[in-house]
mmCIF file of C-alpha atoms in Angstrom:
data_model
loop_
_atom_site.group_PDB
_atom_site.id
_atom_site.type_symbol
_atom_site.label_atom_id
_atom_site.label_comp_id
_atom_site.label_asym_id
_atom_site.label_seq_id
_atom_site.Cartn_x
_atom_site.Cartn_y
_atom_site.Cartn_z
ATOM 1 C CA MET A 98 111.857 60.561 61.421
ATOM 2 C CA LYS A 99 108.169 59.946 61.478
ATOM 3 C CA CYS A 100 105.851 62.071 59.385
ATOM 4 C CA ARG A 101 103.952 63.188 62.440
ATOM 5 C CA ASP A 102 107.222 64.409 64.133
ATOM 6 C CA PHE A 103 108.238 66.129 60.816
ATOM 7 C CA GLN A 104 104.962 68.048 60.737
ATOM 8 C CA PHE A 105 105.370 69.230 64.341
ATOM 9 C CA LEU A 106 109.114 70.108 63.942
ATOM 10 C CA LEU A 107 108.573 71.806 60.611
ATOM 11 C CA ASP A 108 106.803 74.607 62.388
ATOM 12 C CA GLU A 109 109.619 75.172 64.581
ATOM 13 C CA TYR A 110 112.092 74.871 61.702
ATOM 14 C CA LEU A 111 110.112 77.587 59.739
ATOM 15 C CA ASP A 112 110.008 79.758 62.811
ATOM 16 C CA GLY A 113 113.821 79.582 63.187
ATOM 17 C CA GLU A 114 113.561 77.903 66.474
ATOM 18 C CA LEU A 115 114.882 74.506 65.778
ATOM 19 C CA GLN A 116 118.396 73.278 66.669
ATOM 20 C CA ASP A 117 120.740 72.695 63.663
ATOM 21 C CA GLN A 118 120.878 68.900 63.990
ATOM 22 C CA LEU A 119 117.098 68.523 64.067
ATOM 23 C CA ALA A 120 116.692 71.016 61.274
ATOM 24 C CA ASP A 121 118.989 68.802 59.118
ATOM 25 C CA GLU A 122 116.743 65.774 59.979
ATOM 26 C CA VAL A 123 113.664 67.724 59.010
ATOM 27 C CA ILE A 124 115.095 68.712 55.587
ATOM 28 C CA LEU A 125 116.283 65.266 55.031
ATOM 29 C CA HIS A 126 112.837 63.927 55.688
ATOM 30 C CA LYS A 127 111.163 66.433 53.492
ATOM 31 C CA ASN A 128 113.372 65.360 50.506
ATOM 32 C CA GLU A 129 112.652 61.789 51.081
ATOM 33 C CA CYS A 130 108.865 61.839 51.761
ATOM 34 C CA ARG A 131 106.455 63.057 49.093
ATOM 35 C CA ARG A 132 103.569 63.429 51.441
ATOM 36 C CA CYS A 133 105.600 65.673 53.724
ATOM 37 C CA GLN A 134 106.770 67.636 50.844
ATOM 38 C CA ILE A 135 103.164 68.531 50.183
ATOM 39 C CA HIS A 136 102.751 69.516 53.787
ATOM 40 C CA TYR A 137 105.946 71.613 53.574
ATOM 41 C CA ASN A 138 104.781 73.465 50.467
ATOM 42 C CA ARG A 139 101.467 74.256 52.022
ATOM 43 C CA ARG A 140 103.102 75.563 55.177
ATOM 44 C CA ILE A 141 105.402 77.784 53.175
ATOM 45 C CA ARG A 142 102.457 79.155 51.316
ATOM 46 C CA LEU A 143 100.581 79.743 54.643
ATOM 47 C CA PHE A 144 103.526 81.633 55.959
ATOM 48 C CA GLN A 145 103.611 83.795 52.721
ATOM 49 C CA MET A 146 99.933 84.472 53.072
ATOM 50 C CA MET A 147 100.396 85.502 56.567
ATOM 51 C CA LYS A 148 103.064 87.995 55.513
ATOM 52 C CA THR A 149 100.564 89.644 53.150
ATOM 53 C CA ALA A 150 98.340 90.352 56.073
ATOM 54 C CA ARG A 151 101.018 91.778 58.308
ATOM 55 C CA ASP A 152 100.607 95.511 57.472
ATOM 56 C CA PRO A 153 99.440 97.259 60.625
ATOM 57 C CA ALA A 154 96.009 98.404 61.244
ATOM 58 C CA ARG A 155 95.365 102.045 61.010
ATOM 59 C CA THR A 156 93.445 103.986 63.653
ATOM 60 C CA SER A 157 93.003 107.487 64.895
ATOM 61 C CA ASP A 158 95.096 108.741 67.745
ATOM 62 C CA LEU A 159 93.546 107.207 70.854
ATOM 63 C CA SER A 160 95.904 108.938 73.376
ATOM 64 C CA PHE A 161 93.491 111.886 74.158
ATOM 65 C CA LYS A 162 90.575 109.453 75.097
ATOM 66 C CA ILE A 163 93.001 107.246 77.016
ATOM 67 C CA MET A 164 94.666 110.047 78.935
ATOM 68 C CA ARG A 165 91.232 111.566 79.830
ATOM 69 C CA GLU A 166 90.256 108.250 81.399
ATOM 70 C CA VAL A 167 93.580 107.926 83.095
ATOM 71 C CA GLY A 168 93.126 111.365 84.572
ATOM 72 C CA LYS A 169 89.954 110.073 86.383
ATOM 73 C CA ARG A 170 92.006 107.324 88.026
ATOM 74 C CA GLN A 171 94.087 107.332 91.128
ATOM 75 C CA VAL A 172 97.857 107.632 90.638
ATOM 76 C CA PRO A 173 99.419 104.130 90.869
ATOM 77 C CA ARG A 174 101.534 103.504 94.074
ATOM 78 C CA ALA A 175 105.156 102.456 93.764
ATOM 79 C CA PHE A 176 104.450 100.063 96.752
ATOM 80 C CA PRO A 177 103.867 96.371 96.112
ATOM 81 C CA SER A 178 100.327 95.408 95.322
ATOM 82 C CA HIS A 179 100.036 92.775 97.875
ATOM 83 C CA ARG A 180 99.348 94.948 100.818
ATOM 84 C CA ILE A 181 97.845 92.259 103.150
ATOM 85 C CA PRO A 182 101.203 90.548 104.081
ATOM 86 C CA VAL A 183 102.864 93.964 104.413
ATOM 87 C CA LEU A 184 100.004 95.252 106.548
ATOM 88 C CA ALA A 185 100.065 92.031 108.627
ATOM 89 C CA ALA A 186 103.738 92.478 109.255
ATOM 90 C CA VAL A 187 103.318 96.057 110.330
ATOM 91 C CA LEU A 188 100.384 95.081 112.623
ATOM 92 C CA VAL A 189 102.146 92.140 114.166
ATOM 93 C CA SER A 190 105.266 94.202 114.864
ATOM 94 C CA LEU A 191 103.196 97.045 116.344
ATOM 95 C CA SER A 192 100.880 94.878 118.513
ATOM 96 C CA VAL A 193 103.850 92.768 119.802
ATOM 97 C CA GLY A 194 105.742 95.937 120.590
ATOM 98 C CA ALA A 195 102.740 97.625 122.356
ATOM 99 C CA LEU A 196 102.085 94.507 124.296
ATOM 100 C CA ILE A 197 105.617 94.384 125.536
ATOM 101 C CA LEU A 198 105.361 98.105 126.536
ATOM 102 C CA PHE A 199 101.951 97.596 128.105
ATOM 103 C CA LEU A 200 102.822 94.517 130.206
ATOM 104 C CA GLY A 201 106.245 95.630 131.144
ATOM 105 C CA ILE A 202 109.113 93.297 130.697
ATOM 106 C CA GLY A 203 109.416 92.356 134.440
ATOM 107 C CA THR A 204 105.747 91.330 135.005
ATOM 108 C CA ILE A 205 105.166 87.676 135.582
ATOM 109 C CA MET A 206 101.788 85.966 135.959
ATOM 110 C CA ASP A 207 101.789 83.708 138.798
ATOM 111 C CA GLY A 208 100.608 80.245 138.342
ATOM 112 C CA PHE A 209 100.107 80.311 134.634
ATOM 113 C CA THR A 210 102.622 78.371 132.687
ATOM 114 C CA PHE A 211 103.400 78.214 129.009
ATOM 115 C CA ARG A 212 101.883 74.741 128.851
ATOM 116 C CA ASP A 213 98.554 76.267 130.145
ATOM 117 C CA ALA A 214 98.623 78.792 127.340
ATOM 118 C CA VAL A 215 99.209 76.087 124.700
ATOM 119 C CA GLY A 216 96.413 74.156 126.145
ATOM 120 C CA THR A 217 94.156 77.229 125.901
ATOM 121 C CA LEU A 218 95.118 77.789 122.164
ATOM 122 C CA VAL A 219 94.391 74.140 121.378
ATOM 123 C CA GLY A 220 90.969 74.556 122.976
ATOM 124 C CA ILE A 221 90.369 77.659 120.892
ATOM 125 C CA VAL A 222 91.272 75.993 117.655
ATOM 126 C CA GLY A 223 89.033 73.114 118.448
ATOM 127 C CA LEU A 224 85.914 75.148 118.821
ATOM 128 C CA PRO A 225 85.577 77.398 115.711
ATOM 129 C CA GLY A 226 81.861 76.909 115.247
ATOM 130 C CA GLU A 227 81.040 78.366 118.656
ATOM 131 C CA ILE A 228 82.825 81.551 117.833
ATOM 132 C CA GLN A 229 79.859 83.114 116.078
ATOM 133 C CA GLN A 230 77.131 81.494 118.266
ATOM 134 C CA ASN A 231 78.181 82.087 121.792
ATOM 135 C CA LEU A 232 79.399 85.469 123.106
ATOM 136 C CA ASP A 233 80.692 83.951 126.241
ATOM 137 C CA THR A 234 82.773 81.424 124.401
ATOM 138 C CA LEU A 235 84.032 84.363 122.291
ATOM 139 C CA GLN A 236 85.123 86.348 125.338
ATOM 140 C CA ARG A 237 86.655 83.206 126.781
ATOM 141 C CA MET A 238 88.546 82.573 123.619
ATOM 142 C CA ALA A 239 89.599 86.224 123.364
ATOM 143 C CA SER A 240 91.014 86.141 126.793
ATOM 144 C CA GLY A 241 92.663 82.822 125.974
ATOM 145 C CA TRP A 242 94.448 84.507 123.173
ATOM 146 C CA ILE A 243 95.499 87.343 125.245
ATOM 147 C CA ILE A 244 96.757 85.071 128.074
ATOM 148 C CA ALA A 245 98.596 83.036 125.568
ATOM 149 C CA LEU A 246 100.153 86.052 124.024
ATOM 150 C CA LYS A 247 101.088 87.522 127.476
ATOM 151 C CA THR A 248 102.612 84.243 128.452
ATOM 152 C CA LEU A 249 104.652 84.097 125.307
ATOM 153 C CA VAL A 250 105.871 87.668 125.882
ATOM 154 C CA ILE A 251 106.635 86.876 129.563
ATOM 155 C CA TYR A 252 108.394 83.662 128.724
ATOM 156 C CA LEU A 253 110.534 85.513 126.105
ATOM 157 C CA SER A 254 111.265 88.391 128.440
ATOM 158 C CA SER A 255 112.606 86.099 131.099
ATOM 159 C CA THR A 256 114.873 84.427 128.729
ATOM 160 C CA VAL A 257 115.844 87.125 126.148
ATOM 161 C CA SER A 258 117.303 90.661 126.675
ATOM 162 C CA PRO A 259 115.320 93.701 125.645
ATOM 163 C CA VAL A 260 117.739 94.350 122.672
ATOM 164 C CA SER A 261 117.212 90.854 121.420
ATOM 165 C CA TYR A 262 113.446 91.460 121.890
ATOM 166 C CA ILE A 263 113.501 94.409 119.499
ATOM 167 C CA ALA A 264 115.719 92.472 117.136
ATOM 168 C CA LEU A 265 113.211 89.620 117.143
ATOM 169 C CA ILE A 266 110.381 91.927 116.339
ATOM 170 C CA VAL A 267 112.269 93.590 113.495
ATOM 171 C CA LEU A 268 113.181 90.105 112.266
ATOM 172 C CA ILE A 269 109.539 88.972 112.290
ATOM 173 C CA GLY A 270 108.457 92.160 110.524
ATOM 174 C CA GLY A 271 111.319 91.855 108.072
ATOM 175 C CA ILE A 272 110.375 88.241 107.153
ATOM 176 C CA LEU A 273 106.690 89.220 106.639
ATOM 177 C CA LEU A 274 107.712 92.225 104.653
ATOM 178 C CA GLY A 275 110.087 90.105 102.627
ATOM 179 C CA PHE A 276 107.327 87.574 102.052
ATOM 180 C CA GLY A 277 105.042 90.398 100.786
ATOM 181 C CA PHE A 278 107.656 91.638 98.329
ATOM 182 C CA TRP A 279 108.441 88.103 97.203
ATOM 183 C CA LEU A 280 104.851 87.331 96.642
ATOM 184 C CA ASN A 281 104.378 90.582 94.701
ATOM 185 C CA ARG A 282 107.425 89.774 92.399
ATOM 186 C CA HIS A 283 106.569 86.104 92.002
ATOM 187 C CA LYS A 284 103.034 86.881 90.859
ATOM 188 C CA THR A 285 104.238 89.411 88.493
ATOM 189 C CA ARG A 286 106.756 87.039 86.824
ATOM 190 C CA LYS A 287 104.191 84.405 86.571
ATOM 191 C CA GLY A 288 102.018 86.786 84.619
ATOM 192 C CA TYR A 289 98.973 87.026 86.758
ATOM 193 C CA VAL A 290 97.550 90.371 85.798
ATOM 194 C CA SER A 291 94.217 90.830 87.273
ATOM 195 C CA LEU A 292 92.117 93.100 85.244
ATOM 196 C CA MET B 105 113.848 97.244 78.894
ATOM 197 C CA ASN B 106 113.672 100.399 76.901
ATOM 198 C CA THR B 107 115.075 103.219 79.125
ATOM 199 C CA ASP B 108 112.424 105.654 77.937
ATOM 200 C CA ASP B 109 109.735 103.125 78.960
ATOM 201 C CA PHE B 110 111.385 102.634 82.293
ATOM 202 C CA ASP B 111 111.665 106.393 82.971
ATOM 203 C CA ALA B 112 108.050 106.918 81.928
ATOM 204 C CA VAL B 113 106.879 104.195 84.385
ATOM 205 C CA GLN B 114 109.016 105.470 87.199
ATOM 206 C CA GLN B 115 107.615 109.035 86.676
ATOM 207 C CA CYS B 116 104.143 107.690 86.680
ATOM 208 C CA LEU B 117 104.817 105.836 89.916
ATOM 209 C CA THR B 118 106.049 108.955 91.502
ATOM 210 C CA GLY B 119 102.913 110.742 90.748
ATOM 211 C CA ASN B 120 103.300 112.134 87.226
ATOM 212 C CA SER B 121 100.356 110.835 85.350
ATOM 213 C CA GLN B 122 101.219 112.714 82.224
ATOM 214 C CA ALA B 123 104.286 110.590 81.812
ATOM 215 C CA PHE B 124 101.984 107.783 80.869
ATOM 216 C CA GLN B 125 101.082 109.679 77.694
ATOM 217 C CA SER B 126 104.453 108.781 76.077
ATOM 218 C CA LEU B 127 103.708 105.082 76.766
ATOM 219 C CA VAL B 128 100.235 105.453 75.289
ATOM 220 C CA GLU B 129 101.667 107.165 72.127
ATOM 221 C CA ARG B 130 104.339 104.666 71.748
ATOM 222 C CA TYR B 131 102.185 101.482 72.142
ATOM 223 C CA GLN B 132 98.595 102.383 71.222
ATOM 224 C CA ARG B 133 98.891 101.301 67.528
ATOM 225 C CA LEU B 134 100.586 98.023 68.528
ATOM 226 C CA VAL B 135 97.874 97.196 71.070
ATOM 227 C CA TYR B 136 95.114 98.351 68.735
ATOM 228 C CA ASP B 137 96.508 96.274 65.923
ATOM 229 C CA THR B 138 96.740 93.129 68.048
ATOM 230 C CA VAL B 139 93.182 93.666 69.479
ATOM 231 C CA VAL B 140 91.517 94.528 66.186
ATOM 232 C CA ARG B 141 92.828 91.337 64.564
ATOM 233 C CA MET B 142 91.284 89.370 67.395
ATOM 234 C CA VAL B 143 87.855 91.125 67.623
ATOM 235 C CA TYR B 144 87.483 92.029 64.010
ATOM 236 C CA ASP B 145 85.645 95.269 64.774
ATOM 237 C CA PRO B 146 87.315 98.659 64.892
ATOM 238 C CA GLU B 147 84.921 100.248 67.321
ATOM 239 C CA THR B 148 85.217 97.384 69.828
ATOM 240 C CA ALA B 149 88.966 97.405 69.313
ATOM 241 C CA ARG B 150 89.243 101.069 70.075
ATOM 242 C CA ASP B 151 87.251 100.613 73.367
ATOM 243 C CA LEU B 152 89.317 97.553 74.299
ATOM 244 C CA THR B 153 92.556 99.471 73.718
ATOM 245 C CA GLN B 154 91.359 102.268 75.837
ATOM 246 C CA GLU B 155 90.504 99.791 78.591
ATOM 247 C CA VAL B 156 93.828 98.047 78.254
ATOM 248 C CA PHE B 157 95.801 101.277 78.766
ATOM 249 C CA VAL B 158 93.567 102.346 81.716
ATOM 250 C CA ASN B 159 94.029 99.029 83.317
ATOM 251 C CA ALA B 160 97.734 99.078 82.675
ATOM 252 C CA TYR B 161 97.890 102.553 84.376
ATOM 253 C CA VAL B 162 95.979 101.406 87.399
ATOM 254 C CA LYS B 163 98.204 98.234 87.647
ATOM 255 C CA LEU B 164 101.439 100.042 86.899
ATOM 256 C CA HIS B 165 102.890 99.215 90.397
ATOM 257 C CA THR B 166 102.766 95.473 89.411
ATOM 258 C CA PHE B 167 104.869 95.990 86.331
ATOM 259 C CA ASP B 168 108.172 94.026 86.673
ATOM 260 C CA ALA B 169 110.905 96.181 85.243
ATOM 261 C CA ARG B 170 113.005 93.114 84.212
ATOM 262 C CA TYR B 171 110.820 92.600 81.250
ATOM 263 C CA PRO B 172 109.958 94.919 78.344
ATOM 264 C CA PHE B 173 106.956 97.104 78.742
ATOM 265 C CA ARG B 174 105.889 95.966 75.266
ATOM 266 C CA ILE B 175 105.469 92.385 76.494
ATOM 267 C CA TRP B 176 103.579 93.446 79.511
ATOM 268 C CA ILE B 177 101.058 95.696 77.630
ATOM 269 C CA HIS B 178 100.523 92.877 75.191
ATOM 270 C CA ARG B 179 99.798 90.477 77.911
ATOM 271 C CA ILE B 180 97.175 92.724 79.328
ATOM 272 C CA ALA B 181 95.672 93.301 75.781
ATOM 273 C CA VAL B 182 95.615 89.661 74.853
ATOM 274 C CA ASN B 183 94.072 88.574 78.177
ATOM 275 C CA ARG B 184 91.435 91.369 78.079
ATOM 276 C CA THR B 185 90.608 90.471 74.525
ATOM 277 C CA ILE B 186 90.413 86.788 75.186
ATOM 278 C CA ASP B 187 88.137 87.515 78.109
ATOM 279 C CA PHE B 188 85.993 89.779 75.945
ATOM 280 C CA LEU B 189 85.675 87.186 73.141
ATOM 281 C CA ARG B 190 84.728 84.476 75.655
ATOM 282 C CA ARG B 191 81.997 86.556 77.168
ATOM 283 C CA LYS B 192 80.649 87.546 73.563
ATOM 284 C CA LYS B 193 80.931 83.974 72.294
ATOM 285 C CA PRO B 194 77.482 83.753 70.793
ATOM 286 C CA GLU B 195 77.873 86.961 68.753
ATOM 287 C CA TYR B 196 81.373 85.956 67.804
ATOM 288 C CA LEU B 197 80.067 82.600 66.499
ATOM 289 C CA LEU B 198 77.227 84.313 64.664
ATOM 290 C CA VAL B 199 79.660 86.347 62.544
ATOM 291 C CA ASP B 200 81.452 83.076 61.906
ATOM 292 C CA GLN B 201 78.531 81.088 60.583
ATOM 293 C CA HIS B 202 76.087 83.423 59.097
ATOM 294 C CA SER B 203 77.816 86.502 57.608
ATOM 295 C CA ASP B 204 78.709 86.790 54.177
ATOM 296 C CA PRO B 205 82.473 86.483 54.207
ATOM 297 C CA ASP B 206 82.890 89.132 51.546
ATOM 298 C CA SER B 207 80.690 91.636 53.321
ATOM 299 C CA ARG B 208 83.032 92.084 56.185
ATOM 300 C CA SER B 209 86.402 93.737 55.913
ATOM 301 C CA LEU B 210 88.928 94.110 58.658
ATOM 302 C CA PRO B 211 89.695 97.740 59.194
ATOM 303 C CA MET B 212 93.223 97.417 57.815
ATOM 304 C CA GLN B 213 94.432 98.761 54.595
ATOM 305 C CA ILE B 214 97.263 97.023 52.734
ATOM 306 C CA ALA B 215 100.027 99.429 52.000
ATOM 307 C CA ASP B 216 101.332 97.770 48.889
ATOM 308 C CA SER B 217 103.532 99.987 46.798
ATOM 309 C CA ARG B 218 103.756 97.606 43.778
ATOM 310 C CA PRO B 219 102.595 99.224 40.511
ATOM 311 C CA ASN B 220 100.589 96.276 39.315
ATOM 312 C CA PRO B 221 96.947 96.745 40.369
ATOM 313 C CA GLU B 222 96.038 93.072 39.846
ATOM 314 C CA ALA B 223 98.764 91.940 41.953
ATOM 315 C CA ASN B 224 97.647 94.510 44.662
ATOM 316 C CA LEU B 225 94.119 93.192 44.398
ATOM 317 C CA GLU B 226 95.181 89.648 44.726
ATOM 318 C CA SER B 227 97.468 90.449 47.631
ATOM 319 C CA SER B 228 94.663 92.418 49.266
ATOM 320 C CA GLU B 229 92.198 89.541 48.831
ATOM 321 C CA THR B 230 94.686 87.098 50.290
ATOM 322 C CA ALA B 231 95.385 89.379 53.191
ATOM 323 C CA GLU B 232 91.692 89.804 53.826
ATOM 324 C CA ARG B 233 91.084 85.916 53.567
ATOM 325 C CA ILE B 234 93.829 85.272 56.064
ATOM 326 C CA LYS B 235 92.491 87.807 58.521
ATOM 327 C CA ARG B 236 89.071 86.320 58.361
ATOM 328 C CA ALA B 237 90.517 82.817 58.842
ATOM 329 C CA VAL B 238 92.528 83.973 61.864
ATOM 330 C CA TYR B 239 89.410 85.604 63.291
ATOM 331 C CA MET B 240 87.486 82.347 63.119
ATOM 332 C CA LEU B 241 90.085 80.616 65.288
ATOM 333 C CA GLU B 242 89.270 80.154 68.945
ATOM 334 C CA PRO B 243 90.596 82.904 71.170
ATOM 335 C CA ASN B 244 93.640 81.195 72.545
ATOM 336 C CA LEU B 245 94.824 80.059 69.120
ATOM 337 C CA LYS B 246 94.011 83.397 67.554
ATOM 338 C CA ALA B 247 96.185 85.206 70.101
ATOM 339 C CA ILE B 248 99.169 82.951 69.555
ATOM 340 C CA ILE B 249 98.974 83.259 65.670
ATOM 341 C CA ILE B 250 98.742 87.057 65.938
ATOM 342 C CA LEU B 251 101.746 87.269 68.331
ATOM 343 C CA ARG B 252 103.880 85.017 66.134
ATOM 344 C CA HIS B 253 102.985 86.189 62.659
ATOM 345 C CA PHE B 254 101.826 89.751 63.094
ATOM 346 C CA ARG B 255 103.904 90.768 66.180
ATOM 347 C CA GLU B 256 106.845 88.545 65.117
ATOM 348 C CA MET B 257 107.513 87.577 68.630
ATOM 349 C CA ASN B 258 109.717 84.505 69.196
ATOM 350 C CA TYR B 259 108.630 81.534 71.356
ATOM 351 C CA ASP B 260 110.123 82.882 74.461
ATOM 352 C CA GLN B 261 108.327 86.243 74.027
ATOM 353 C CA ILE B 262 105.030 84.557 73.375
ATOM 354 C CA ALA B 263 105.403 82.307 76.415
ATOM 355 C CA GLU B 264 106.250 85.353 78.497
ATOM 356 C CA THR B 265 103.330 87.414 77.139
ATOM 357 C CA LEU B 266 100.809 84.652 77.589
ATOM 358 C CA GLY B 267 102.219 83.296 80.804
ATOM 359 C CA ILE B 268 102.360 79.659 79.415
ATOM 360 C CA PRO B 269 105.222 77.216 78.950
ATOM 361 C CA ILE B 270 107.106 77.049 75.582
ATOM 362 C CA GLY B 271 105.821 73.595 74.968
ATOM 363 C CA THR B 272 102.223 74.916 75.092
ATOM 364 C CA VAL B 273 103.324 77.722 72.754
ATOM 365 C CA LYS B 274 104.562 75.141 70.149
ATOM 366 C CA ASN B 275 101.546 72.937 70.503
ATOM 367 C CA ARG B 276 98.966 75.827 70.080
ATOM 368 C CA LEU B 277 100.850 77.248 67.218
ATOM 369 C CA PHE B 278 100.834 73.918 65.463
ATOM 370 C CA ARG B 279 97.152 73.402 66.157
ATOM 371 C CA ALA B 280 96.319 76.917 65.037
ATOM 372 C CA ARG B 281 98.218 76.593 61.741
ATOM 373 C CA GLU B 282 96.614 73.058 61.073
ATOM 374 C CA LYS B 283 93.271 74.784 61.526
ATOM 375 C CA LEU B 284 94.128 77.657 59.369
ATOM 376 C CA GLN B 285 95.511 75.354 56.683
ATOM 377 C CA ALA B 286 92.535 73.203 56.770
ATOM 378 C CA VAL B 287 90.260 76.294 56.201
ATOM 379 C CA LEU B 288 92.307 77.586 53.429
ATOM 380 C CA VAL B 289 92.552 74.174 51.712
ATOM 381 C CA LYS B 290 88.837 73.747 52.031
ATOM 382 C CA ASP B 291 88.289 77.246 50.343
ATOM 383 C CA GLU B 292 90.882 76.338 47.682
ATOM 384 C CA TRP B 293 93.248 79.116 48.853
ATOM 385 C CA LEU B 294 95.832 76.444 49.372
ATOM 386 C CA GLU B 295 96.334 73.522 47.015
ATOM 387 C CA GLY B 296 93.884 70.592 47.437
ATOM 388 C CA ALA B 297 94.097 67.542 49.683
ATOM 389 C CA PHE B 298 96.600 64.690 49.252
#
């Protein structure tokens, strides 16, 4: 074992975090190397000094001040903090559902194919800069989105039964909700606490 | 997780804010102790402790019940204090470089029951010297030393508290101890160089 390795592993050894086999090697090296023995003795002394400073700090009871501040705050919600995906799921489900009701499942737009709708969407995505500049463009794009969505609904209505429709909406909503919950749990586990 | 903590958190989340008081009473000294060792000023430590608990209350819905509340509240405390120290860096360095080391005393009293007053004095001086040396470390290293030596957390718990890999915990601990050792050797609190 090299001296540098010894010095690094010694900390783990003294912290009780080193595996037995490596611990034996650390002790063996310490007994053989005078330089590392000095390092060992210093570390032991450092650990002892740390112990003398371990006694807890004393302070007056802060609970009254803390609870007074807490009383001014809103009661925390038991709902996940990442509301955006959850809200998005609810909105998508509601809007798709409302659109289906509004259009009526049997309505079909003559002469407008699914391919046309895709073409419209591609055109919209390709012109983002004009969204803010040109109201006409904005209106055209908005109608493009509506047409695309209508076409999608009609396309689905002609191929899928109403029951499957509802199941699909519930599924999309469920996936988005699940994503919201997953994101919440994942971020908490990773330790991102925004203050 | 401690079932009392779990119950208190659940009650808070259902609208009973008074349930939070039991958590405050249980952990305020622990949080204050960690914070005061990092900021070296009792008044600031009290303010930060209060902030930590208020933030914990507001963020209580993000608490993951699979982990101990103690770890979670420590994470908030350490993050908040590191943030504070970084923002207050000039002042913090000023204390480091210009203050008389004997003129400042951390607001911690050593509860030593030994009858020998000389031994008590020596122990008290040693403790004070260590606290000052720890205070002079940079915030990240300071946090890790405090969690390991004063909170007696193992590597896993430190990693969880700070949200860093275990390898980083080991590395930072090693660096922090090397710095502490260098300071103490320089001041002849540890035996001299090779």
